XYZ file of C-alpha atoms in Angstrom:
785
model
C -1.201 11.913 23.282
C -0.033 8.429 22.494
C -1.066 5.249 24.352
C 1.783 3.475 26.241
C 1.780 0.023 24.897
C 3.827 -2.780 25.856
C 6.051 -4.436 23.454
C 5.070 -7.935 22.558
C 5.658 -9.769 19.305
C 2.251 -10.861 18.334
C -0.054 -8.702 20.500
C -1.213 -5.046 20.985
C -1.909 -4.594 24.581
C -3.291 -1.714 26.711
C -2.799 -2.758 30.411
C -4.497 0.611 31.882
C -7.120 2.599 30.185
C -6.125 5.986 29.288
C -9.039 8.193 28.478
C -7.108 10.844 26.714
C -5.396 8.238 24.179
C -9.370 6.880 23.392
C -9.410 8.077 19.882
C -6.319 6.730 18.992
C -6.949 2.875 20.658
C -10.000 2.952 19.028
C -8.256 2.918 15.487
C -5.619 0.836 16.901
C -7.877 -2.036 18.159
C -10.178 -1.650 15.211
C -11.245 -5.050 13.437
C -12.138 -5.463 10.269
C -11.959 -7.792 6.920
C -12.231 -5.260 3.983
C -16.113 -5.673 3.777
C -16.886 -4.798 7.260
C -14.904 -2.956 9.996
C -15.887 -2.328 13.794
C -13.979 0.459 15.350
C -12.276 -0.542 18.737
C -14.787 1.523 20.832
C -15.899 0.181 24.421
C -18.526 -2.620 24.447
C -20.728 -0.186 26.335
C -20.294 2.380 23.800
C -19.205 5.277 26.341
C -16.946 7.005 26.585
C -16.151 7.282 23.093
C -14.050 9.555 20.814
C -15.995 8.456 17.676
C -18.086 5.723 17.101
C -17.456 3.777 14.009
C -18.985 0.731 12.384
C -18.641 0.881 8.589
C -19.165 -1.228 5.403
C -16.820 -0.595 2.381
C -18.237 1.883 -0.113
C -21.446 2.369 2.078
C -21.401 6.384 1.880
C -23.640 9.205 1.629
C -23.918 12.162 -1.236
C -23.373 15.551 0.029
C -23.013 19.134 -1.282
C -19.262 19.291 -2.118
C -18.878 23.459 -1.314
C -16.881 25.786 -3.510
C -15.905 29.253 -3.000
C -16.736 29.931 -6.572
C -18.282 27.938 -8.981
C -15.984 26.638 -12.113
C -16.363 24.306 -14.879
C -15.207 21.001 -13.963
C -15.378 21.086 -10.160
C -17.513 18.224 -9.011
C -20.799 19.360 -7.582
C -21.042 16.624 -4.839
C -18.708 14.500 -2.633
C -19.060 10.966 -1.127
C -18.439 10.429 2.658
C -18.444 7.102 4.260
C -20.931 6.710 7.517
C -21.190 4.933 10.614
C -23.824 2.109 9.978
C -25.970 0.609 12.517
C -23.818 -0.058 15.557
C -23.853 -3.709 16.674
C -21.007 -3.775 19.082
C -23.396 -2.203 21.941
C -23.632 -4.322 24.997
C -24.578 -2.370 27.960
C -24.339 -3.665 31.645
C -26.264 -2.872 34.712
C -25.078 -4.362 38.159
C -27.632 -4.136 40.548
C -29.302 -1.098 39.018
C -25.583 0.777 38.612
C -24.975 1.253 34.611
C -21.317 0.008 34.053
C -19.491 2.961 32.963
C -15.567 3.100 33.769
C -15.779 6.894 34.609
C -17.838 6.006 37.655
C -17.341 3.501 40.586
C -13.616 2.044 40.859
C -11.875 0.812 37.781
C -9.404 -2.071 39.502
C -8.316 -3.421 36.152
C -8.835 -2.626 32.624
C -6.647 -4.509 29.959
C -7.386 -5.064 26.069
C -5.468 -7.068 23.798
C -5.486 -7.344 20.033
C -4.064 -10.558 19.147
C -2.752 -10.433 15.503
C -2.475 -14.196 14.843
C -5.948 -15.103 16.563
C -7.541 -12.011 15.054
C -9.600 -11.071 18.128
C -10.013 -7.977 20.419
C -10.263 -9.193 23.927
C -10.856 -7.158 27.102
C -11.142 -8.107 30.762
C -12.459 -5.405 33.474
C -12.431 -5.743 37.366
C -15.032 -2.873 38.420
C -16.876 -1.917 41.556
C -19.715 0.280 41.322
C -20.272 3.258 42.954
C -22.553 1.211 45.353
C -19.630 -1.304 46.228
C -20.734 -4.064 44.255
C -18.268 -5.749 42.488
C -18.128 -7.423 39.003
C -15.595 -9.089 36.210
C -16.401 -8.282 32.981
C -14.679 -10.667 29.804
C -15.263 -9.899 26.248
C -13.673 -11.118 22.909
C -14.714 -9.533 19.754
C -14.128 -10.544 16.134
C -14.646 -9.709 12.398
C -14.416 -12.787 10.729
C -12.276 -13.409 7.574
C -14.140 -16.597 6.507
C -17.661 -15.348 6.623
C -17.107 -11.801 5.573
C -20.762 -10.283 6.398
C -20.337 -11.661 10.005
C -18.839 -10.252 13.345
C -19.273 -11.825 16.750
C -18.902 -11.033 20.464
C -18.615 -12.958 23.567
C -19.617 -11.233 26.540
C -19.553 -12.412 30.176
C -20.019 -11.183 33.556
C -19.096 -12.655 36.860
C -20.124 -11.727 40.210
C -17.242 -11.508 42.937
C -18.139 -11.371 46.329
C -21.875 -11.341 46.726
C -25.013 -12.291 44.821
C -25.683 -9.857 42.013
C -28.369 -9.123 39.955
C -27.201 -8.469 36.356
C -28.916 -6.822 33.392
C -27.347 -7.134 29.812
C -28.717 -4.860 27.284
C -27.488 -5.903 23.502
C -28.138 -3.445 20.866
C -28.670 -2.398 17.284
C -28.746 1.378 17.016
C -28.554 3.506 13.601
C -28.140 7.174 13.489
C -25.725 7.283 16.613
C -25.164 10.954 17.451
C -21.773 11.751 16.045
C -19.412 14.529 16.659
C -19.453 17.450 14.527
C -17.839 16.666 10.801
C -15.411 19.476 10.104
C -16.085 23.177 10.335
C -18.772 23.417 7.397
C -22.237 23.290 8.673
C -23.562 22.093 5.253
C -21.523 19.301 5.306
C -22.560 18.286 9.121
C -26.045 18.790 8.312
C -25.969 16.540 5.308
C -24.461 13.616 7.148
C -26.790 14.361 10.230
C -28.875 10.959 10.712
C -28.271 10.079 7.348
C -30.318 6.705 7.533
C -34.224 6.479 6.805
C -35.590 3.138 8.644
C -37.284 0.742 6.063
C -38.213 -2.348 8.191
C -37.663 -3.912 11.287
C -37.945 -7.531 12.772
C -37.776 -9.121 15.761
C -37.982 -12.838 16.694
C -37.187 -14.923 20.093
C -33.412 -14.292 20.196
C -32.558 -11.372 17.743
C -33.645 -8.810 15.599
C -32.785 -7.000 12.066
C -33.025 -3.462 10.869
C -33.141 -2.237 7.509
C -32.166 1.294 6.175
C -31.661 3.510 3.373
C -29.482 6.428 2.919
C -31.297 9.858 2.341
C -29.322 11.102 -0.813
C -27.330 8.102 -2.211
C -29.934 5.721 -1.841
C -27.662 2.720 -0.537
C -29.724 -0.047 1.427
C -28.252 -1.349 4.240
C -29.442 -4.402 6.673
C -27.859 -5.261 10.169
C -28.985 -8.309 12.186
C -28.270 -9.648 15.605
C -28.733 -12.959 17.036
C -27.712 -14.537 20.621
C -26.939 -17.516 22.720
C -26.973 -17.425 26.140
C -25.088 -19.631 28.859
C -25.306 -19.030 32.589
C -28.104 -19.645 35.154
C -31.235 -21.334 33.992
C -33.607 -18.238 35.380
C -32.008 -16.068 32.752
C -35.217 -13.595 31.448
C -35.158 -12.459 28.059
C -37.014 -9.535 26.628
C -36.612 -8.076 23.029
C -37.798 -4.842 21.237
C -37.599 -3.610 18.028
C -37.895 0.101 16.791
C -37.029 1.720 13.670
C -33.401 3.044 14.838
C -33.079 0.723 17.816
C -33.386 -2.999 18.402
C -32.586 -4.244 22.210
C -32.253 -7.706 23.492
C -32.317 -7.713 27.055
C -31.063 -10.323 29.610
C -31.727 -10.558 33.373
C -30.502 -12.852 36.004
C -29.365 -13.287 39.469
C -25.713 -14.403 39.808
C -24.284 -16.189 42.668
C -20.613 -15.304 43.951
C -18.273 -17.027 41.011
C -21.074 -17.561 38.992
C -20.913 -16.183 35.160
C -23.424 -14.954 32.708
C -22.389 -15.255 29.120
C -23.747 -13.858 25.944
C -22.659 -15.014 22.462
C -24.014 -12.216 20.213
C -23.561 -12.694 16.428
C -23.911 -10.048 13.951
C -24.331 -9.707 10.113
C -24.373 -6.906 7.820
C -24.963 -6.418 4.317
C -25.578 -3.421 1.690
C -26.603 -2.782 -1.874
C -27.571 -0.163 -4.243
C -29.756 -2.154 -6.372
C -31.448 -4.932 -4.305
C -34.689 -5.141 -2.667
C -35.489 -4.643 0.880
C -36.679 -8.308 0.987
C -33.416 -9.648 -0.678
C -31.118 -7.749 1.534
C -33.088 -8.756 4.628
C -32.818 -12.312 3.638
C -29.140 -12.144 2.944
C -28.218 -11.078 6.591
C -30.549 -13.626 8.098
C -28.893 -16.085 6.075
C -25.424 -15.015 7.126
C -26.636 -14.788 10.778
C -27.959 -18.236 10.546
C -24.638 -19.505 9.156
C -22.579 -17.611 11.831
C -24.836 -19.692 14.282
C -24.280 -23.059 12.853
C -20.707 -22.424 12.890
C -20.973 -21.263 16.379
C -18.541 -19.193 18.335
C -15.423 -21.716 19.033
C -15.482 -22.828 15.204
C -15.726 -19.061 14.209
C -12.393 -18.557 16.185
C -10.747 -21.596 14.921
C -11.736 -20.578 11.351
C -10.241 -17.285 12.018
C -6.929 -18.544 13.556
C -6.653 -20.976 10.657
C -7.030 -18.310 8.061
C -4.375 -15.902 9.637
C -2.109 -18.903 10.600
C -2.023 -19.157 6.208
C -1.664 -15.408 6.015
C 1.481 -15.301 8.385
C 2.980 -18.250 6.696
C 3.328 -16.508 3.329
C 3.680 -13.099 4.882
C 5.485 -12.746 8.176
C 8.568 -10.858 8.463
C 11.140 -11.521 11.444
C 13.378 -8.890 12.849
C 16.022 -9.767 15.209
C 17.566 -6.876 17.498
C 14.615 -4.436 17.858
C 11.323 -5.901 19.391
C 9.291 -2.530 19.139
C 9.631 -2.651 15.453
C 8.972 -6.344 15.312
C 5.723 -5.573 16.903
C 4.872 -2.677 14.755
C 5.792 -4.581 11.475
C 3.279 -7.458 12.297
C 0.938 -4.965 13.606
C 1.015 -3.091 10.313
C 0.563 -6.091 8.352
C -2.275 -7.279 10.426
C -3.949 -3.704 9.469
C -2.990 -3.978 5.783
C -4.739 -7.462 5.716
C -7.836 -6.031 7.736
C -8.382 -3.256 4.974
C -8.253 -5.631 1.689
C -8.703 -9.267 2.584
C -12.660 -9.676 1.751
C -13.070 -6.025 0.035
C -13.849 -8.244 -3.045
C -14.026 -5.728 -5.921
C -14.356 -2.663 -3.665
C -11.675 -0.112 -2.916
C -9.282 0.197 -0.171
C -9.555 3.609 1.713
C -6.617 5.517 3.000
C -7.852 4.403 6.571
C -9.299 1.181 5.530
C -12.306 0.670 7.984
C -10.786 1.995 11.058
C -12.161 5.574 10.920
C -13.455 8.601 8.769
C -10.219 10.358 8.140
C -10.150 11.417 4.387
C -13.734 10.667 4.521
C -13.314 7.426 3.663
C -11.823 7.964 0.329
C -9.439 5.774 -1.606
C -6.716 7.641 -3.369
C -3.456 6.463 -5.453
C -2.072 5.144 -1.891
C -3.787 1.441 -2.857
C -2.038 0.871 -6.099
C 1.367 2.255 -5.151
C 2.016 1.487 -1.381
C -0.687 -1.387 -0.511
C -0.996 -3.527 -3.769
C 2.949 -4.382 -3.755
C 2.197 -5.939 -0.418
C -0.680 -7.981 -1.714
C 1.058 -8.862 -4.768
C 3.575 -11.143 -2.837
C 1.190 -12.136 0.172
C -2.533 -12.183 -0.730
C -2.501 -11.645 -4.666
C -6.162 -12.378 -5.021
C -6.783 -8.836 -2.992
C -4.550 -6.831 -5.631
C -6.778 -8.625 -8.317
C -10.026 -7.479 -6.322
C -8.764 -3.421 -6.047
C -7.932 -3.648 -9.795
C -11.224 -4.972 -10.889
C -12.850 -2.392 -8.534
C -11.093 0.175 -10.529
C -12.399 -1.404 -13.813
C -15.729 -1.276 -12.713
C -15.591 2.534 -12.290
C -14.113 2.976 -16.026
C -17.286 4.483 -17.241
C -17.165 7.150 -14.659
C -13.564 7.870 -15.547
C -14.088 8.127 -19.241
C -17.049 10.688 -18.359
C -14.369 12.615 -16.167
C -11.955 12.505 -19.287
C -14.708 13.629 -21.690
C -15.812 16.522 -19.269
C -11.969 17.563 -18.914
C -11.414 17.599 -22.758
C -9.490 14.519 -22.767
C -9.732 10.974 -23.973
C -9.602 7.634 -22.447
C -10.232 7.465 -18.782
C -9.381 9.923 -16.173
C -9.667 8.262 -12.761
C -10.394 10.439 -9.973
C -7.909 11.572 -7.115
C -10.144 10.513 -4.122
C -13.300 8.717 -4.325
C -15.219 5.860 -3.071
C -17.866 5.132 -5.818
C -15.743 6.100 -8.826
C -16.786 9.833 -9.358
C -14.280 12.640 -8.450
C -14.586 14.053 -4.719
C -11.473 16.295 -4.450
C -12.923 19.992 -4.864
C -9.418 21.323 -4.973
C -8.184 21.299 -8.902
C -4.165 21.672 -7.798
C -3.756 19.059 -5.626
C -6.846 16.876 -7.191
C -7.631 16.595 -10.583
C -4.543 17.933 -11.826
C -2.649 14.950 -9.865
C -2.927 12.860 -13.382
C -0.440 10.423 -12.324
C -3.020 8.433 -10.396
C -3.798 7.110 -14.087
C -0.385 5.741 -14.423
C -0.423 4.787 -10.972
C -3.095 2.103 -11.467
C -1.723 1.160 -15.026
C 1.682 0.258 -12.930
C -0.557 -1.525 -10.396
C -1.640 -3.634 -13.479
C 1.739 -4.565 -14.843
C 3.303 -5.289 -11.150
C 0.227 -7.656 -10.461
C 0.814 -9.419 -13.774
C 4.597 -9.472 -13.265
C 3.949 -11.268 -9.853
C 1.353 -13.503 -11.016
C 1.172 -14.293 -14.554
C -2.483 -14.334 -14.382
C -3.437 -14.200 -17.971
C -7.360 -14.103 -17.630
C -7.157 -10.890 -15.213
C -4.967 -9.479 -18.177
C -7.727 -10.219 -20.852
C -10.608 -9.190 -18.821
C -9.314 -6.288 -16.714
C -5.726 -5.396 -17.399
C -5.800 -4.620 -21.246
C -8.505 -1.963 -21.109
C -7.026 -0.182 -18.021
C -4.022 -0.177 -19.919
C -5.448 1.283 -23.138
C -7.496 3.567 -21.673
C -5.260 5.339 -19.282
C -2.844 5.339 -22.524
C -5.312 7.222 -24.429
C -5.274 9.720 -21.512
C -1.637 10.487 -21.771
C -1.486 10.677 -25.340
C -4.362 13.425 -25.279
C -2.993 15.485 -22.262
C 0.500 15.331 -23.577
C 1.891 17.068 -26.643
C 4.886 17.001 -28.737
C 6.953 20.231 -28.880
C 8.897 21.939 -31.821
C 11.929 19.738 -30.841
C 10.060 16.367 -30.825
C 9.932 15.945 -27.024
C 6.577 14.621 -25.727
C 5.634 17.115 -22.951
C 3.115 16.767 -19.876
C 2.434 20.140 -18.795
C 0.505 21.680 -15.973
C 0.138 18.559 -13.839
C 0.522 17.648 -10.110
C 2.955 14.856 -9.062
C 2.992 13.022 -5.510
C 4.619 16.072 -3.925
C 1.453 18.165 -3.035
C 3.809 21.218 -2.335
C 4.290 21.579 -6.340
C 1.502 21.920 -8.266
C 0.258 22.471 -11.950
C 4.051 22.104 -13.208
C 5.172 21.110 -16.488
C 6.989 17.790 -17.057
C 7.043 16.320 -13.262
C 9.538 13.526 -13.884
C 7.476 11.111 -11.855
C 4.594 11.514 -13.696
C 6.260 11.480 -17.111
C 8.251 8.318 -16.298
C 5.257 6.780 -14.934
C 3.153 7.888 -18.125
C 6.077 6.508 -20.312
C 5.691 3.135 -18.554
C 2.036 3.199 -18.995
C 2.393 3.944 -22.841
C 4.707 1.194 -23.382
C 2.688 -1.469 -21.139
C -0.290 -0.673 -23.143
C 1.372 -1.103 -26.585
C 2.669 -4.418 -25.166
C -0.846 -5.488 -23.780
C -2.310 -4.777 -27.322
C 0.527 -7.099 -28.943
C -0.374 -9.872 -26.204
C -4.407 -9.681 -26.965
C -4.928 -8.208 -30.189
C -8.630 -9.692 -30.282
C -9.251 -7.516 -26.972
C -7.403 -4.360 -28.362
C -9.722 -4.986 -31.416
C -12.792 -4.903 -29.312
C -11.335 -1.587 -27.887
C -10.912 -0.152 -31.440
C -7.374 0.239 -30.897
C -5.790 1.139 -34.395
C -2.468 0.672 -35.481
C -2.030 4.411 -35.807
C -2.976 4.616 -32.168
C -0.521 1.849 -31.348
C 2.067 3.896 -33.269
C 1.375 7.011 -31.544
C 1.833 5.669 -28.226
C 4.979 4.249 -29.070
C 6.213 7.344 -30.472
C 5.167 9.301 -27.269
C 6.810 6.789 -25.074
C 10.019 7.026 -26.927
C 9.962 11.021 -26.681
C 8.539 11.614 -23.149
C 11.121 14.788 -21.983
C 12.641 13.922 -18.776
C 14.357 17.287 -17.534
C 17.638 17.396 -16.219
C 20.124 19.983 -14.692
C 23.323 19.822 -16.131
C 24.684 22.281 -13.696
C 23.877 20.396 -10.710
C 23.804 16.832 -12.240
C 20.383 16.250 -10.831
C 16.812 15.928 -11.936
C 14.745 18.435 -11.332
C 11.278 17.305 -9.587
C 9.909 19.329 -12.566
C 10.983 21.568 -15.284
C 12.730 24.508 -13.723
C 12.555 23.052 -9.971
C 16.092 23.657 -9.048
C 15.847 27.250 -10.251
C 13.282 28.289 -7.510
C 13.750 30.089 -4.406
C 14.604 27.960 -1.673
C 12.732 27.575 1.771
C 13.941 29.434 4.602
C 14.197 26.421 6.978
C 16.483 28.232 9.213
C 13.673 30.447 10.360
C 10.818 27.722 10.341
C 10.157 26.520 13.879
C 8.559 23.044 14.669
C 5.185 24.909 15.464
C 4.862 25.803 11.769
C 4.895 22.015 10.556
C 2.848 20.767 8.800
C 3.345 23.808 6.617
C 0.041 23.348 4.637
C -1.500 24.643 7.975
C 0.636 27.363 8.558
C 1.498 29.083 4.834
C -0.768 29.858 1.968
C -0.360 27.417 -0.731
C 0.924 29.868 -3.229
C 4.115 30.396 -1.201
C 4.328 26.482 -0.948
C 4.104 26.109 -4.612
C 6.704 28.714 -5.829
C 9.710 27.647 -3.534
C 11.859 24.475 -2.975
C 10.116 22.736 -0.119
C 8.857 18.941 -0.655
C 5.899 17.609 1.503
C 6.504 14.008 0.317
C 9.134 11.965 -1.680
C 8.228 12.625 -5.666
C 11.448 12.653 -7.594
C 12.708 9.870 -4.782
C 9.356 7.756 -5.355
C 10.409 7.950 -9.412
C 13.571 6.441 -8.444
C 12.256 3.367 -6.686
C 9.412 2.684 -9.268
C 11.318 3.569 -12.318
C 14.840 2.342 -11.157
C 16.300 1.529 -14.611
C 15.873 5.347 -15.457
C 18.474 6.434 -13.354
C 22.111 5.665 -13.108
C 23.431 4.912 -9.860
C 25.527 8.199 -9.617
C 22.173 10.146 -10.480
C 20.382 8.454 -7.762
C 23.115 9.390 -5.063
C 23.271 12.926 -6.049
C 19.351 13.256 -6.484
C 18.824 11.942 -2.988
C 21.290 14.138 -1.478
C 19.834 17.112 -2.923
C 16.369 16.137 -2.333
C 16.813 14.927 1.146
C 17.577 18.588 2.290
C 14.333 20.072 1.431
C 12.202 17.015 1.865
C 9.815 18.003 5.422
C 8.006 14.728 5.213
C 4.525 16.557 6.040
C 2.604 13.161 4.667
C 2.910 9.938 6.082
C 3.637 8.666 2.781
C 7.159 9.811 2.406
C 9.229 8.095 4.885
C 8.800 4.351 3.517
C 9.951 5.607 0.287
C 13.087 7.605 1.619
C 13.900 4.250 3.651
C 13.871 2.133 0.504
C 16.345 4.411 -1.306
C 18.466 5.551 1.662
C 18.937 1.505 1.908
C 19.870 0.998 -1.614
C 22.440 3.738 -1.500
C 24.048 2.345 1.440
C 22.804 4.900 3.868
C 21.631 2.284 6.261
C 21.466 4.138 9.314
C 19.309 6.595 7.752
C 17.441 3.952 6.240
C 16.505 2.233 9.499
C 15.448 5.473 10.885
C 12.732 6.098 8.273
C 11.832 2.642 8.699
C 10.873 3.226 12.298
C 8.955 6.343 11.455
C 6.641 4.482 9.011
C 6.410 1.500 11.069
C 5.381 3.361 14.278
C 3.130 6.182 12.500
C 0.289 4.832 14.527
C 1.496 2.785 17.445
C 3.372 6.202 18.401
C 0.592 8.613 16.820
C 3.587 10.415 15.139
C 1.314 12.704 13.181
C -1.378 13.179 16.140
C -4.096 12.033 13.954
C -4.345 8.328 14.167
C -7.818 9.070 16.292
C -9.221 9.518 12.733
C -8.068 6.011 11.553
C -4.844 4.188 10.858
C -2.330 4.888 8.058
C -2.674 1.809 6.123
C -0.318 2.958 3.180
C 2.069 3.860 5.754
C 1.858 0.523 7.414
C 2.176 -1.021 3.910
C 5.185 1.004 3.372
C 6.638 -0.706 6.217
C 6.748 -3.919 4.262
C 8.515 -1.700 1.211
C 11.132 -0.520 3.661
C 12.034 -3.878 4.752
C 11.342 -6.033 1.773
C 12.338 -3.580 -1.298
C 14.570 -1.386 0.951
C 16.716 -3.920 3.194
C 15.879 -6.642 0.923
C 16.621 -4.644 -2.139
C 13.807 -6.568 -4.048
C 12.784 -5.188 -7.308
C 10.725 -6.891 -10.166
C 12.141 -6.972 -13.663
C 9.204 -8.483 -15.478
C 8.611 -12.009 -13.751
C 12.103 -12.002 -12.514
C 13.012 -10.938 -9.060
C 16.047 -9.156 -8.144
C 17.582 -8.727 -4.772
C 20.213 -6.286 -3.408
C 19.959 -6.957 0.366
C 21.688 -4.646 3.148
C 21.645 -5.155 6.838
C 21.597 -2.144 9.303
C 24.017 -2.167 11.757
C 21.194 -1.953 14.711
C 19.768 -5.398 13.585
C 20.879 -9.087 13.479
C 18.593 -10.718 11.183
C 15.819 -10.064 8.821
C 13.900 -12.580 7.052
C 10.484 -12.541 5.106
C 8.444 -15.095 3.000
C 7.125 -13.871 -0.471
C 4.651 -15.337 -2.926
C 5.403 -15.288 -6.555
C 3.976 -16.885 -9.213
C 2.588 -19.770 -7.025
C 5.763 -20.165 -5.595
C 6.890 -19.684 -1.738
C 10.038 -18.054 -1.372
C 11.955 -17.380 2.121
C 14.943 -14.777 2.407
C 17.253 -14.454 5.167
C 19.415 -11.731 5.641
C 22.540 -11.578 8.053
C 25.256 -8.623 8.171
C 27.359 -10.432 5.567
C 25.241 -12.693 3.509
C 21.812 -13.812 2.658
C 20.163 -17.018 2.238
C 17.138 -17.757 -0.377
C 15.023 -20.806 0.080
C 12.260 -22.051 -2.273
C 9.738 -23.282 -0.101
C 7.281 -24.857 -2.749
C 6.637 -24.608 -6.490
C 8.547 -24.791 -9.611
C 12.389 -23.673 -9.907
C 12.876 -20.085 -9.777
C 15.303 -17.752 -11.369
C 16.799 -14.816 -9.215
C 19.526 -12.409 -8.892
C 21.661 -11.566 -5.784
C 23.239 -7.955 -6.477
C 23.338 -8.537 -10.115
C 24.484 -12.331 -10.170
C 21.939 -14.702 -11.564
C 20.942 -17.897 -9.855
C 18.515 -20.704 -10.044
C 16.593 -21.626 -7.050
C 15.066 -25.064 -6.263
C 13.163 -26.767 -3.358
C 16.322 -28.969 -3.120
C 18.481 -26.667 -1.028
C 18.958 -23.223 -0.077
C 21.467 -20.754 -1.831
C 23.511 -18.552 0.053
C 25.289 -15.524 -1.239
C 27.859 -12.928 0.265
C 26.694 -9.386 0.648
C 29.208 -7.150 -1.129
C 30.612 -3.819 0.790
C 28.937 -0.669 0.781
C 30.230 2.326 -1.386
C 31.145 5.213 0.493
C 28.978 8.460 -0.316
C 27.913 11.886 0.635
C 25.903 11.576 3.607
C 22.629 13.477 2.799
C 21.075 15.754 5.431
C 17.468 16.797 6.217
C 16.049 20.516 6.900
C 16.645 21.765 10.431
C 14.214 19.780 13.059
C 12.929 17.422 10.185
C 15.575 14.774 10.525
C 13.805 11.206 11.328
C 14.152 10.384 14.862
C 17.162 8.130 15.686
C 16.046 4.527 16.309
C 19.447 4.269 18.129
C 22.208 6.877 19.141
C 25.147 4.652 19.181
C 27.589 4.808 15.927
C 27.049 2.517 13.071
C 29.626 0.081 12.334
C 29.780 1.768 8.628
């Protein structure tokens, strides 16, 4: 079930504890900074759906089972693991353990503050013995000190003198729920940490562990400050898998005991035990030196700066406003301090997809960072660059040239055990190249281009040239691949893949011309450069002349249609109820594929083609993937289907707050949240990048009164305000900027804002969706259009 959460513009609040929704709220209330993530478990640790403390890219290797061995299949996988838990703070009130399942819970509230970057909790509890206490806690994971988290925990006696015991702990190898049905996988991940060292001192302790298979080393440390009565007794113990600091005191009615707990985490695959131990002790000392109040102040200043350049304001839909900011906050948490590490599909909020990174990062998340926090985009692409050797090895194993990046991974090696939906989805390579060009268009970062961009573009271009071939008619074909739609596999000439490959080949040729010295180092010769240009000019883009639409892949529109009329709601998602061979041979789409091509490669389609394609593919797209709705929102808005775009916007924005797919307990959907930004900025804002220039074609849905958003572009800050009949553009800082509004070019300076009328919408055929798969209407009243 989904948690009932009140609507607030800057907070996500839970006013009553719902144990049935505990998995969902643990994900929603997770705190992270891109390096460290703490799932939103209760302070005392129990009850829980899934404990979770994560470090970006800290994983354990495990066997990757296959029904039958085959050449090219990866034999081992990587799974993010629950690291040493420092969140645990247990409480006893006159010998009664504080457990919300016992006694009487008079009040239980939690609040995720999107401006403060904190999770706060207030509980009024009466023990089974009748003793009452008020418990308040505030938790943060620091954006400014990336190794650090901190918790303020206080207990107040209510009506009578109360003996209080607080146990603050570090715990490794917590028992976890079974991981999938395969016992071999669960066995590999059971107690994955081996103790190496433990230390204790007057107010804190540290534990150092190493993983059994991947041999990654982890250090976690805690320290405390105490505020309360003078007679607080303190006792410390440290064992290989648990360190505990115990505080005991007597509280008079109205008196409070407060513990400030500082946590520091670090990991490495190369550093020694001593070096890693010293690293976390230094981080802990820095946190103590900063102090709780200043840590909170730093957090607020960091978020003030972020929201100043990233906030989106919506007038007319308070729930959507809350969801948009919640989504941006989680996107920030996923990548703000990742610093040359990946952004996983679930960020650091849960173990969904085993903590793997996919193409989601480059196509859905990085566009947000390009215009709000561009350094984070560069960091993700630098991580991809750091895995080039593994990608080259993978290409060689597949008999290809260049680099073949993995479909899903943590450390750079392929972790997908299913060829059609994994390795065959070669478009990941063009997605990475696309992200490189988009980052450069948004920033003009020449140093990044030289250090990272050229090599990524060259090696991915080499892959495409070796993967494709020229047919007898001179067309460059790319056969036997899987596009974004995973209900269509091993097909020939997937339009999305071919268009993105063409973009990749052209971008690589342009990069070589920009930096011939780098190209020479990479041994790019004139013949190879000419080959890329020839292939790009000849890429085959299928088109159905009879229907006047682009088939998703060659021959797609000739396939048998799926029987939607006899597919009941209990049959979705289809992949869990039908064999893949049936999905692969019929016209049914899991997620936007051809439609995504119309967004990212807009210039490859005429306006009429976009309109016809969209109507055709709407009727067979079932959105069994959370990635689909955002793309459909963008193109629906571009084509003037504003009510439909608004409905799709609501679906992608509320995917976790309303647990749309029933799996938020496994972690939030980072790409879908990033897609909310795209649905608003690229959809209703109509923003497209054409080289360094920005184009806008804004539209306003009937049920909203105003949309405004801020962007960063080439060291400038830009504000766009959309009203029903006009849009206003303001340059908040930076040098003059040339923009386009519905095709009309104008120059913007900081001297004054410029307002343009929004032209009327062209009437078009209204698209329909498969029976029962229509997006839920945000409003039931008729549109003014």
